[in-house]
Amino acid sequence: MKIAIASGKGGTGKTTVATNLVSYLSKNKKVVLVDLDVEEPNSGLFIQGELVHEEDKFKMIPEWIQDTCTLCGNCQKVCNFHAVIQLGTQILVFPELCHSCYACSELCPTSSLPMKKKKMGELKEYKDNNLSFIESRLVIGEEQAVPLIHQTLKYVEEKFDNNIIKIFDAPPGTSCPVIEATKDADFILLVTEPTPFGLHDLKLAIDTMKELKKEFGVIINRNGVGNNDVENFCINENIPIIAKIPDSRKIAELYSSGNLLYDEIEEVKVELKKIEEFISGLFVRKVRV
Ligand code: SF4
Ligand code: SF4
């Protein structure tokens, strides 16, 4: 069972929900948290564990061999991403723009653009009893999150059984990294705030999930700060509201000092239990299908 936690924008409490939920679930079952916000992973601020594995992650980039190149110009023509250009008698490759599609390399008539490994990030796995936590982080200067998200999901897929609940902390927004992080999930929990901005970004996130033909529900974070528009919208659109995390000064204090909430705030625990029951229902439905 794969559950992605996403939001139409950053700062809505997506990571708060993800980290508290996995820690809560791990009290009585095995669970995996995967931080796929690879540009700025911060679940690790709230989840402790023993480092059990680490590895570098690579992408493949063409490397120009000047001696055999006939300057035919094919490579520049086939690259849809303008990652390889011909400048006079030089072929320049821009690794930041390259999507590792191999087209230039395979279509070069003189094999002058062999693909070479380039480090794009690091993956680390931590363990704390029932909880496994996987975090990937792009190296500084690397701009493409999608290949690292893809490789991280592959690692999780190969390593963990399908019966284990996997929670993906997706990047914020509605762009390609979010799509990569959510496209294989069984269900998406969209975290939002009950404010006009929250509703605006929630609608964008919902449009993206509909495009992907994903099932989704909403978690309202900081419930009580704004108005009822998010709630009314969900009711009118028949979108399940799975939980409402309350707004409080105590929560803000715990969060800012890197602490989980549910042990100290009973209302949060009650809401996490609702999410747990919802996930159990999904699990039963999946087994029956
Ligand atoms: S396709 Fe190959 S031979 Fe042609 S310009 Fe590019 S690198 Fe040179
Ligand atoms: S591998 Fe694909 S994206 Fe990268 S430079 Fe070659 S054609 Fe462009």
PDB file of C-alpha atoms and ligand atoms in Angstrom:
ATOM      1  CA  MET A   1       0.000   0.000   0.000  1.00  0.00           C
ATOM      2  CA  LYS A   2       1.479   3.300  -1.115  1.00  0.00           C
ATOM      3  CA  ILE A   3       0.134   6.580   0.217  1.00  0.00           C
ATOM      4  CA  ALA A   4       1.539   9.877  -1.054  1.00  0.00           C
ATOM      5  CA  ILE A   5       1.193  13.022   1.014  1.00  0.00           C
ATOM      6  CA  ALA A   6       1.137  16.082  -1.222  1.00  0.00           C
ATOM      7  CA  SER A   7       0.075  19.722  -1.196  1.00  0.00           C
ATOM      8  CA  GLY A   8      -0.519  22.419  -3.768  1.00  0.00           C
ATOM      9  CA  LYS A   9       2.125  24.612  -2.152  1.00  0.00           C
ATOM     10  CA  GLY A  10       4.881  24.449   0.461  1.00  0.00           C
ATOM     11  CA  GLY A  11       4.374  25.240   4.130  1.00  0.00           C
ATOM     12  CA  THR A  12       0.945  23.652   4.569  1.00  0.00           C
ATOM     13  CA  GLY A  13       2.141  21.017   7.034  1.00  0.00           C
ATOM     14  CA  LYS A  14       2.704  18.119   4.652  1.00  0.00           C
ATOM     15  CA  THR A  15       5.861  16.988   6.431  1.00  0.00           C
ATOM     16  CA  THR A  16       4.205  17.418   9.836  1.00  0.00           C
ATOM     17  CA  VAL A  17       1.436  15.055   8.762  1.00  0.00           C
ATOM     18  CA  ALA A  18       3.850  12.574   7.137  1.00  0.00           C
ATOM     19  CA  THR A  19       6.270  12.321  10.057  1.00  0.00           C
ATOM     20  CA  ASN A  20       3.632  12.188  12.784  1.00  0.00           C
ATOM     21  CA  LEU A  21       1.596   9.650  10.850  1.00  0.00           C
ATOM     22  CA  VAL A  22       4.472   7.219  10.248  1.00  0.00           C
ATOM     23  CA  SER A  23       5.702   7.492  13.801  1.00  0.00           C
ATOM     24  CA  TYR A  24       2.166   6.883  15.092  1.00  0.00           C
ATOM     25  CA  LEU A  25       1.592   3.935  12.736  1.00  0.00           C
ATOM     26  CA  SER A  26       4.939   2.392  13.600  1.00  0.00           C
ATOM     27  CA  LYS A  27       3.799   1.822  17.197  1.00  0.00           C
ATOM     28  CA  ASN A  28       2.003  -1.318  16.023  1.00  0.00           C
ATOM     29  CA  LYS A  29       2.968  -2.035  12.414  1.00  0.00           C
ATOM     30  CA  LYS A  30       5.832  -1.865   9.948  1.00  0.00           C
ATOM     31  CA  VAL A  31       5.867   1.327   7.943  1.00  0.00           C
ATOM     32  CA  VAL A  32       8.222   3.078   5.540  1.00  0.00           C
ATOM     33  CA  LEU A  33       8.534   6.839   5.179  1.00  0.00           C
ATOM     34  CA  VAL A  34      10.153   8.057   1.953  1.00  0.00           C
ATOM     35  CA  ASP A  35      11.084  11.731   1.737  1.00  0.00           C
ATOM     36  CA  LEU A  36      10.777  12.515  -1.984  1.00  0.00           C
ATOM     37  CA  ASP A  37      11.186  16.259  -1.581  1.00  0.00           C
ATOM     38  CA  VAL A  38      14.745  15.675  -2.783  1.00  0.00           C
ATOM     39  CA  GLU A  39      15.597  19.362  -3.252  1.00  0.00           C
ATOM     40  CA  GLU A  40      14.867  20.099   0.383  1.00  0.00           C
ATOM     41  CA  PRO A  41      14.180  16.943   2.401  1.00  0.00           C
ATOM     42  CA  ASN A  42      13.282  17.782   5.990  1.00  0.00           C
ATOM     43  CA  SER A  43      11.420  14.765   7.364  1.00  0.00           C
ATOM     44  CA  GLY A  44      14.753  13.788   8.911  1.00  0.00           C
ATOM     45  CA  LEU A  45      14.458  16.730  11.304  1.00  0.00           C
ATOM     46  CA  PHE A  46      11.616  14.887  13.036  1.00  0.00           C
ATOM     47  CA  ILE A  47      12.496  11.221  12.505  1.00  0.00           C
ATOM     48  CA  GLN A  48      15.459   9.675  14.261  1.00  0.00           C
ATOM     49  CA  GLY A  49      16.948   6.287  13.522  1.00  0.00           C
ATOM     50  CA  GLU A  50      20.109   4.321  12.981  1.00  0.00           C
ATOM     51  CA  LEU A  51      21.746   4.760   9.574  1.00  0.00           C
ATOM     52  CA  VAL A  52      21.625   1.301   7.970  1.00  0.00           C
ATOM     53  CA  HIS A  53      22.456   2.063   4.339  1.00  0.00           C
ATOM     54  CA  GLU A  54      23.754   4.862   2.156  1.00  0.00           C
ATOM     55  CA  GLU A  55      24.617   5.084  -1.506  1.00  0.00           C
ATOM     56  CA  ASP A  56      25.341   7.637  -4.184  1.00  0.00           C
ATOM     57  CA  LYS A  57      22.845   7.969  -7.010  1.00  0.00           C
ATOM     58  CA  PHE A  58      23.930   8.669 -10.576  1.00  0.00           C
ATOM     59  CA  LYS A  59      22.457   9.766 -13.850  1.00  0.00           C
ATOM     60  CA  MET A  60      23.912   9.178 -17.288  1.00  0.00           C
ATOM     61  CA  ILE A  61      25.247  12.147 -19.252  1.00  0.00           C
ATOM     62  CA  PRO A  62      26.890  12.165 -22.708  1.00  0.00           C
ATOM     63  CA  GLU A  63      30.571  13.020 -22.857  1.00  0.00           C
ATOM     64  CA  TRP A  64      31.962  14.433 -26.087  1.00  0.00           C
ATOM     65  CA  ILE A  65      34.979  12.782 -27.723  1.00  0.00           C
ATOM     66  CA  GLN A  66      36.494  15.413 -29.948  1.00  0.00           C
ATOM     67  CA  ASP A  67      38.899  13.159 -31.881  1.00  0.00           C
ATOM     68  CA  THR A  68      36.234  11.052 -33.591  1.00  0.00           C
ATOM     69  CA  CYS A  69      33.523  13.735 -33.982  1.00  0.00           C
ATOM     70  CA  THR A  70      32.811  14.747 -37.601  1.00  0.00           C
ATOM     71  CA  LEU A  71      30.703  17.757 -36.532  1.00  0.00           C
ATOM     72  CA  CYS A  72      27.705  16.390 -38.418  1.00  0.00           C
ATOM     73  CA  GLY A  73      25.309  18.240 -36.069  1.00  0.00           C
ATOM     74  CA  ASN A  74      22.989  15.256 -35.441  1.00  0.00           C
ATOM     75  CA  CYS A  75      23.272  15.474 -31.667  1.00  0.00           C
ATOM     76  CA  GLN A  76      22.149  19.076 -31.506  1.00  0.00           C
ATOM     77  CA  LYS A  77      19.177  18.299 -33.755  1.00  0.00           C
ATOM     78  CA  VAL A  78      17.891  15.323 -31.741  1.00  0.00           C
ATOM     79  CA  CYS A  79      18.160  16.846 -28.264  1.00  0.00           C
ATOM     80  CA  ASN A  80      14.728  18.124 -27.257  1.00  0.00           C
ATOM     81  CA  PHE A  81      16.154  19.753 -24.156  1.00  0.00           C
ATOM     82  CA  HIS A  82      18.899  21.899 -25.742  1.00  0.00           C
ATOM     83  CA  ALA A  83      21.392  20.061 -23.551  1.00  0.00           C
ATOM     84  CA  VAL A  84      23.863  19.557 -26.397  1.00  0.00           C
ATOM     85  CA  ILE A  85      24.780  22.314 -28.809  1.00  0.00           C
ATOM     86  CA  GLN A  86      27.329  22.821 -31.519  1.00  0.00           C
ATOM     87  CA  LEU A  87      29.357  25.985 -31.202  1.00  0.00           C
ATOM     88  CA  GLY A  88      31.752  26.321 -34.117  1.00  0.00           C
ATOM     89  CA  THR A  89      34.015  23.285 -33.957  1.00  0.00           C
ATOM     90  CA  GLN A  90      33.009  22.424 -30.393  1.00  0.00           C
ATOM     91  CA  ILE A  91      30.150  20.279 -29.052  1.00  0.00           C
ATOM     92  CA  LEU A  92      29.033  21.491 -25.645  1.00  0.00           C
ATOM     93  CA  VAL A  93      27.022  19.333 -23.228  1.00  0.00           C
ATOM     94  CA  PHE A  94      25.000  20.964 -20.426  1.00  0.00           C
ATOM     95  CA  PRO A  95      24.496  18.266 -17.760  1.00  0.00           C
ATOM     96  CA  GLU A  96      21.897  20.341 -15.860  1.00  0.00           C
ATOM     97  CA  LEU A  97      19.576  20.268 -18.885  1.00  0.00           C
ATOM     98  CA  CYS A  98      20.195  16.659 -19.910  1.00  0.00           C
ATOM     99  CA  HIS A  99      17.334  14.189 -19.294  1.00  0.00           C
ATOM    100  CA  SER A 100      19.534  11.119 -19.910  1.00  0.00           C
ATOM    101  CA  CYS A 101      17.381  10.011 -22.849  1.00  0.00           C
ATOM    102  CA  TYR A 102      20.399   8.534 -24.743  1.00  0.00           C
ATOM    103  CA  ALA A 103      19.137   9.909 -28.103  1.00  0.00           C
ATOM    104  CA  CYS A 104      22.258  11.894 -28.968  1.00  0.00           C
ATOM    105  CA  SER A 105      24.522   9.065 -27.890  1.00  0.00           C
ATOM    106  CA  GLU A 106      22.718   6.394 -29.875  1.00  0.00           C
ATOM    107  CA  LEU A 107      22.248   8.513 -32.991  1.00  0.00           C
ATOM    108  CA  CYS A 108      25.824   9.753 -33.164  1.00  0.00           C
ATOM    109  CA  PRO A 109      27.244   8.085 -36.297  1.00  0.00           C
ATOM    110  CA  THR A 110      30.787   7.953 -34.917  1.00  0.00           C
ATOM    111  CA  SER A 111      29.995   7.012 -31.276  1.00  0.00           C
ATOM    112  CA  SER A 112      31.488  10.284 -30.127  1.00  0.00           C
ATOM    113  CA  LEU A 113      28.986  10.839 -27.297  1.00  0.00           C
ATOM    114  CA  PRO A 114      29.263   7.831 -24.951  1.00  0.00           C
ATOM    115  CA  MET A 115      27.060   8.064 -21.847  1.00  0.00           C
ATOM    116  CA  LYS A 116      28.988   8.461 -18.555  1.00  0.00           C
ATOM    117  CA  LYS A 117      27.882   8.323 -14.933  1.00  0.00           C
ATOM    118  CA  LYS A 118      27.438  11.609 -13.071  1.00  0.00           C
ATOM    119  CA  LYS A 119      26.554  11.790  -9.383  1.00  0.00           C
ATOM    120  CA  MET A 120      23.202  13.506  -8.843  1.00  0.00           C
ATOM    121  CA  GLY A 121      22.436  12.756  -5.207  1.00  0.00           C
ATOM    122  CA  GLU A 122      22.648  10.561  -2.154  1.00  0.00           C
ATOM    123  CA  LEU A 123      20.190   8.094  -0.690  1.00  0.00           C
ATOM    124  CA  LYS A 124      20.180   7.184   3.009  1.00  0.00           C
ATOM    125  CA  GLU A 125      18.119   4.657   4.885  1.00  0.00           C
ATOM    126  CA  TYR A 126      17.522   4.805   8.641  1.00  0.00           C
ATOM    127  CA  LYS A 127      15.783   2.314  10.883  1.00  0.00           C
ATOM    128  CA  ASP A 128      14.016   2.691  14.207  1.00  0.00           C
ATOM    129  CA  ASN A 129      12.175  -0.492  15.248  1.00  0.00           C
ATOM    130  CA  ASN A 130       9.132  -0.779  12.950  1.00  0.00           C
ATOM    131  CA  LEU A 131       9.927   2.397  11.076  1.00  0.00           C
ATOM    132  CA  SER A 132      12.203   2.583   8.037  1.00  0.00           C
ATOM    133  CA  PHE A 133      13.008   6.051   6.792  1.00  0.00           C
ATOM    134  CA  ILE A 134      14.492   6.720   3.356  1.00  0.00           C
ATOM    135  CA  GLU A 135      15.744  10.109   2.347  1.00  0.00           C
ATOM    136  CA  SER A 136      17.298  11.230  -0.930  1.00  0.00           C
ATOM    137  CA  ARG A 137      19.019  14.540  -1.409  1.00  0.00           C
ATOM    138  CA  LEU A 138      20.151  16.188  -4.649  1.00  0.00           C
ATOM    139  CA  VAL A 139      23.763  17.376  -4.759  1.00  0.00           C
ATOM    140  CA  ILE A 140      24.145  21.162  -4.792  1.00  0.00           C
ATOM    141  CA  GLY A 141      23.778  22.538  -8.307  1.00  0.00           C
ATOM    142  CA  GLU A 142      21.785  19.560  -9.595  1.00  0.00           C
ATOM    143  CA  GLU A 143      18.477  20.868 -10.878  1.00  0.00           C
ATOM    144  CA  GLN A 144      16.529  17.820 -11.943  1.00  0.00           C
ATOM    145  CA  ALA A 145      14.630  16.150  -9.153  1.00  0.00           C
ATOM    146  CA  VAL A 146      12.694  13.629 -11.263  1.00  0.00           C
ATOM    147  CA  PRO A 147      15.515  11.100 -11.957  1.00  0.00           C
ATOM    148  CA  LEU A 148      16.462  10.966  -8.261  1.00  0.00           C
ATOM    149  CA  ILE A 149      12.816  10.557  -7.197  1.00  0.00           C
ATOM    150  CA  HIS A 150      12.463   7.779  -9.774  1.00  0.00           C
ATOM    151  CA  GLN A 151      15.553   5.950  -8.503  1.00  0.00           C
ATOM    152  CA  THR A 152      14.491   6.377  -4.877  1.00  0.00           C
ATOM    153  CA  LEU A 153      11.091   4.843  -5.586  1.00  0.00           C
ATOM    154  CA  LYS A 154      12.807   1.973  -7.412  1.00  0.00           C
ATOM    155  CA  TYR A 155      14.987   1.341  -4.340  1.00  0.00           C
ATOM    156  CA  VAL A 156      11.889   1.267  -2.104  1.00  0.00           C
ATOM    157  CA  GLU A 157      10.017  -0.994  -4.514  1.00  0.00           C
ATOM    158  CA  GLU A 158      12.851  -3.523  -4.626  1.00  0.00           C
ATOM    159  CA  LYS A 159      13.542  -3.489  -0.920  1.00  0.00           C
ATOM    160  CA  PHE A 160      10.096  -3.469   0.729  1.00  0.00           C
ATOM    161  CA  ASP A 161       7.178  -5.834   0.419  1.00  0.00           C
ATOM    162  CA  ASN A 162       3.862  -4.566  -0.992  1.00  0.00           C
ATOM    163  CA  ASN A 163       2.082  -5.388   2.257  1.00  0.00           C
ATOM    164  CA  ILE A 164       4.055  -2.770   4.176  1.00  0.00           C
ATOM    165  CA  ILE A 165       2.489   0.693   4.298  1.00  0.00           C
ATOM    166  CA  LYS A 166       4.704   3.132   2.416  1.00  0.00           C
ATOM    167  CA  ILE A 167       4.201   6.834   2.973  1.00  0.00           C
ATOM    168  CA  PHE A 168       5.715   9.158   0.347  1.00  0.00           C
ATOM    169  CA  ASP A 169       6.341  12.728   1.466  1.00  0.00           C
ATOM    170  CA  ALA A 170       6.005  14.359  -1.981  1.00  0.00           C
ATOM    171  CA  PRO A 171       7.510  17.689  -3.050  1.00  0.00           C
ATOM    172  CA  PRO A 172       5.090  20.638  -2.846  1.00  0.00           C
ATOM    173  CA  GLY A 173       3.366  22.114  -5.900  1.00  0.00           C
ATOM    174  CA  THR A 174       2.019  20.559  -9.082  1.00  0.00           C
ATOM    175  CA  SER A 175       5.081  20.227 -11.329  1.00  0.00           C
ATOM    176  CA  CYS A 176       6.957  17.183 -12.704  1.00  0.00           C
ATOM    177  CA  PRO A 177       8.585  16.101  -9.378  1.00  0.00           C
ATOM    178  CA  VAL A 178       5.146  15.892  -7.735  1.00  0.00           C
ATOM    179  CA  ILE A 179       3.803  13.858 -10.615  1.00  0.00           C
ATOM    180  CA  GLU A 180       6.768  11.475 -10.390  1.00  0.00           C
ATOM    181  CA  ALA A 181       6.324  11.150  -6.611  1.00  0.00           C
ATOM    182  CA  THR A 182       2.583  10.434  -6.783  1.00  0.00           C
ATOM    183  CA  LYS A 183       2.005   8.573 -10.037  1.00  0.00           C
ATOM    184  CA  ASP A 184       2.390   5.079  -8.553  1.00  0.00           C
ATOM    185  CA  ALA A 185       0.643   5.771  -5.241  1.00  0.00           C
ATOM    186  CA  ASP A 186      -2.618   3.985  -4.388  1.00  0.00           C
ATOM    187  CA  PHE A 187      -4.044   7.051  -2.689  1.00  0.00           C
ATOM    188  CA  ILE A 188      -3.071  10.710  -2.261  1.00  0.00           C
ATOM    189  CA  LEU A 189      -3.583  12.664   0.935  1.00  0.00           C
ATOM    190  CA  LEU A 190      -3.707  16.354   0.026  1.00  0.00           C
ATOM    191  CA  VAL A 191      -2.762  18.586   2.940  1.00  0.00           C
ATOM    192  CA  THR A 192      -4.150  22.100   2.921  1.00  0.00           C
ATOM    193  CA  GLU A 193      -4.980  25.019   5.188  1.00  0.00           C
ATOM    194  CA  PRO A 194      -8.453  26.528   5.636  1.00  0.00           C
ATOM    195  CA  THR A 195      -7.555  29.858   4.017  1.00  0.00           C
ATOM    196  CA  PRO A 196      -8.231  31.428   0.591  1.00  0.00           C
ATOM    197  CA  PHE A 197      -4.634  30.653  -0.464  1.00  0.00           C
ATOM    198  CA  GLY A 198      -5.012  27.097   0.812  1.00  0.00           C
ATOM    199  CA  LEU A 199      -8.178  26.612  -1.225  1.00  0.00           C
ATOM    200  CA  HIS A 200      -6.587  28.070  -4.356  1.00  0.00           C
ATOM    201  CA  ASP A 201      -3.591  25.726  -4.153  1.00  0.00           C
ATOM    202  CA  LEU A 202      -5.756  22.775  -3.173  1.00  0.00           C
ATOM    203  CA  LYS A 203      -7.777  23.221  -6.365  1.00  0.00           C
ATOM    204  CA  LEU A 204      -4.561  23.149  -8.425  1.00  0.00           C
ATOM    205  CA  ALA A 205      -3.416  19.997  -6.651  1.00  0.00           C
ATOM    206  CA  ILE A 206      -6.830  18.379  -7.207  1.00  0.00           C
ATOM    207  CA  ASP A 207      -6.682  19.194 -10.932  1.00  0.00           C
ATOM    208  CA  THR A 208      -3.281  17.472 -11.110  1.00  0.00           C
ATOM    209  CA  MET A 209      -4.564  14.381  -9.294  1.00  0.00           C
ATOM    210  CA  LYS A 210      -7.592  14.207 -11.578  1.00  0.00           C
ATOM    211  CA  GLU A 211      -5.282  14.364 -14.600  1.00  0.00           C
ATOM    212  CA  LEU A 212      -3.338  11.456 -13.133  1.00  0.00           C
ATOM    213  CA  LYS A 213      -6.634   9.655 -12.423  1.00  0.00           C
ATOM    214  CA  LYS A 214      -5.687   9.291  -8.766  1.00  0.00           C
ATOM    215  CA  GLU A 215      -7.956   8.769  -5.793  1.00  0.00           C
ATOM    216  CA  PHE A 216      -7.430  11.456  -3.187  1.00  0.00           C
ATOM    217  CA  GLY A 217      -8.742  12.900   0.047  1.00  0.00           C
ATOM    218  CA  VAL A 218      -8.019  16.032   2.050  1.00  0.00           C
ATOM    219  CA  ILE A 219      -6.396  16.698   5.400  1.00  0.00           C
ATOM    220  CA  ILE A 220      -7.046  20.170   6.752  1.00  0.00           C
ATOM    221  CA  ASN A 221      -4.075  21.390   8.761  1.00  0.00           C
ATOM    222  CA  ARG A 222      -4.219  24.337  11.176  1.00  0.00           C
ATOM    223  CA  ASN A 223      -7.944  23.884  11.356  1.00  0.00           C
ATOM    224  CA  GLY A 224      -9.495  26.993  12.880  1.00  0.00           C
ATOM    225  CA  VAL A 225      -7.206  29.681  11.406  1.00  0.00           C
ATOM    226  CA  GLY A 226      -9.283  30.800   8.433  1.00  0.00           C
ATOM    227  CA  ASN A 227     -12.782  30.147   7.171  1.00  0.00           C
ATOM    228  CA  ASN A 228     -14.976  27.220   6.068  1.00  0.00           C
ATOM    229  CA  ASP A 229     -14.411  27.562   2.316  1.00  0.00           C
ATOM    230  CA  VAL A 230     -12.103  24.529   2.024  1.00  0.00           C
ATOM    231  CA  GLU A 231     -14.518  22.377   3.973  1.00  0.00           C
ATOM    232  CA  ASN A 232     -17.551  23.574   1.971  1.00  0.00           C
ATOM    233  CA  PHE A 233     -15.687  23.055  -1.290  1.00  0.00           C
ATOM    234  CA  CYS A 234     -14.817  19.456  -0.338  1.00  0.00           C
ATOM    235  CA  ILE A 235     -18.398  18.732   0.723  1.00  0.00           C
ATOM    236  CA  ASN A 236     -19.798  20.175  -2.518  1.00  0.00           C
ATOM    237  CA  GLU A 237     -17.285  18.266  -4.633  1.00  0.00           C
ATOM    238  CA  ASN A 238     -17.755  15.037  -2.706  1.00  0.00           C
ATOM    239  CA  ILE A 239     -14.096  14.930  -1.669  1.00  0.00           C
ATOM    240  CA  PRO A 240     -13.478  13.085   1.601  1.00  0.00           C
ATOM    241  CA  ILE A 241     -12.046  15.155   4.457  1.00  0.00           C
ATOM    242  CA  ILE A 242     -10.044  12.522   6.276  1.00  0.00           C
ATOM    243  CA  ALA A 243      -8.736  14.508   9.221  1.00  0.00           C
ATOM    244  CA  LYS A 244      -8.461  18.017  10.628  1.00  0.00           C
ATOM    245  CA  ILE A 245      -5.261  18.840  12.513  1.00  0.00           C
ATOM    246  CA  PRO A 246      -6.032  21.684  14.927  1.00  0.00           C
ATOM    247  CA  ASP A 247      -4.205  24.986  15.037  1.00  0.00           C
ATOM    248  CA  SER A 248      -2.476  25.784  18.319  1.00  0.00           C
ATOM    249  CA  ARG A 249       0.483  27.617  19.711  1.00  0.00           C
ATOM    250  CA  LYS A 250       1.701  24.423  21.386  1.00  0.00           C
ATOM    251  CA  ILE A 251       1.846  22.681  17.977  1.00  0.00           C
ATOM    252  CA  ALA A 252       3.890  25.542  16.510  1.00  0.00           C
ATOM    253  CA  GLU A 253       6.317  25.366  19.447  1.00  0.00           C
ATOM    254  CA  LEU A 254       6.754  21.591  19.186  1.00  0.00           C
ATOM    255  CA  TYR A 255       7.223  21.809  15.411  1.00  0.00           C
ATOM    256  CA  SER A 256       9.804  24.587  15.599  1.00  0.00           C
ATOM    257  CA  SER A 257      11.867  22.580  18.083  1.00  0.00           C
ATOM    258  CA  GLY A 258      11.814  19.472  15.850  1.00  0.00           C
ATOM    259  CA  ASN A 259       9.382  17.449  17.955  1.00  0.00           C
ATOM    260  CA  LEU A 260       6.516  15.191  16.953  1.00  0.00           C
ATOM    261  CA  LEU A 261       3.087  16.276  18.127  1.00  0.00           C
ATOM    262  CA  TYR A 262       0.834  13.350  18.880  1.00  0.00           C
ATOM    263  CA  ASP A 263       2.413  12.207  22.157  1.00  0.00           C
ATOM    264  CA  GLU A 264       1.804  15.614  23.674  1.00  0.00           C
ATOM    265  CA  ILE A 265      -1.398  16.694  21.971  1.00  0.00           C
ATOM    266  CA  GLU A 266      -4.315  14.327  22.298  1.00  0.00           C
ATOM    267  CA  GLU A 267      -6.381  15.995  19.520  1.00  0.00           C
ATOM    268  CA  VAL A 268      -3.585  15.269  17.040  1.00  0.00           C
ATOM    269  CA  LYS A 269      -3.526  11.619  18.090  1.00  0.00           C
ATOM    270  CA  VAL A 270      -7.299  11.405  17.527  1.00  0.00           C
ATOM    271  CA  GLU A 271      -6.891  12.769  13.990  1.00  0.00           C
ATOM    272  CA  LEU A 272      -3.996  10.400  13.232  1.00  0.00           C
ATOM    273  CA  LYS A 273      -6.192   7.520  14.322  1.00  0.00           C
ATOM    274  CA  LYS A 274      -8.794   8.659  11.767  1.00  0.00           C
ATOM    275  CA  ILE A 275      -6.127   8.599   9.044  1.00  0.00           C
ATOM    276  CA  GLU A 276      -4.996   5.149  10.212  1.00  0.00           C
ATOM    277  CA  GLU A 277      -8.565   3.849   9.989  1.00  0.00           C
ATOM    278  CA  PHE A 278      -8.972   5.352   6.560  1.00  0.00           C
ATOM    279  CA  ILE A 279      -5.762   3.685   5.344  1.00  0.00           C
ATOM    280  CA  SER A 280      -6.884   0.353   6.849  1.00  0.00           C
ATOM    281  CA  GLY A 281     -10.116   0.683   4.855  1.00  0.00           C
ATOM    282  CA  LEU A 282      -8.123   1.249   1.662  1.00  0.00           C
ATOM    283  CA  PHE A 283      -5.989  -1.768   2.468  1.00  0.00           C
ATOM    284  CA  VAL A 284      -9.022  -4.032   2.949  1.00  0.00           C
ATOM    285  CA  ARG A 285     -10.535  -2.731  -0.304  1.00  0.00           C
ATOM    286  CA  LYS A 286      -7.276  -3.372  -2.163  1.00  0.00           C
ATOM    287  CA  VAL A 287      -7.007  -6.942  -0.880  1.00  0.00           C
ATOM    288  CA  ARG A 288     -10.627  -7.643  -1.952  1.00  0.00           C
ATOM    289  CA  VAL A 289     -10.122  -6.321  -5.497  1.00  0.00           C
TER     290      VAL A 289
HETATM  291  S1  SF4 B   1      26.359  13.465 -33.609  1.00  0.00           S
HETATM  292 FE1  SF4 B   1      28.385  12.712 -33.055  1.00  0.00          FE
HETATM  293  S2  SF4 B   1      29.633  13.113 -34.844  1.00  0.00           S
HETATM  294 FE2  SF4 B   1      27.795  14.332 -35.078  1.00  0.00          FE
HETATM  295  S3  SF4 B   1      28.343  16.317 -34.185  1.00  0.00           S
HETATM  296 FE3  SF4 B   1      27.406  15.138 -32.558  1.00  0.00          FE
HETATM  297  S4  SF4 B   1      29.117  14.167 -31.526  1.00  0.00           S
HETATM  298 FE4  SF4 B   1      29.895  14.866 -33.502  1.00  0.00          FE
HETATM  299  S1  SF4 B   2      20.986  12.261 -23.543  1.00  0.00           S
HETATM  300 FE1  SF4 B   2      19.091  13.131 -24.407  1.00  0.00          FE
HETATM  301  S2  SF4 B   2      18.709  14.917 -23.137  1.00  0.00           S
HETATM  302 FE2  SF4 B   2      20.815  14.336 -22.755  1.00  0.00          FE
HETATM  303  S3  SF4 B   2      21.989  15.581 -24.172  1.00  0.00           S
HETATM  304 FE3  SF4 B   2      21.577  13.635 -25.196  1.00  0.00          FE
HETATM  305  S4  SF4 B   2      19.703  13.965 -26.374  1.00  0.00           S
HETATM  306 FE4  SF4 B   2      19.866  15.628 -24.891  1.00  0.00          FE
END
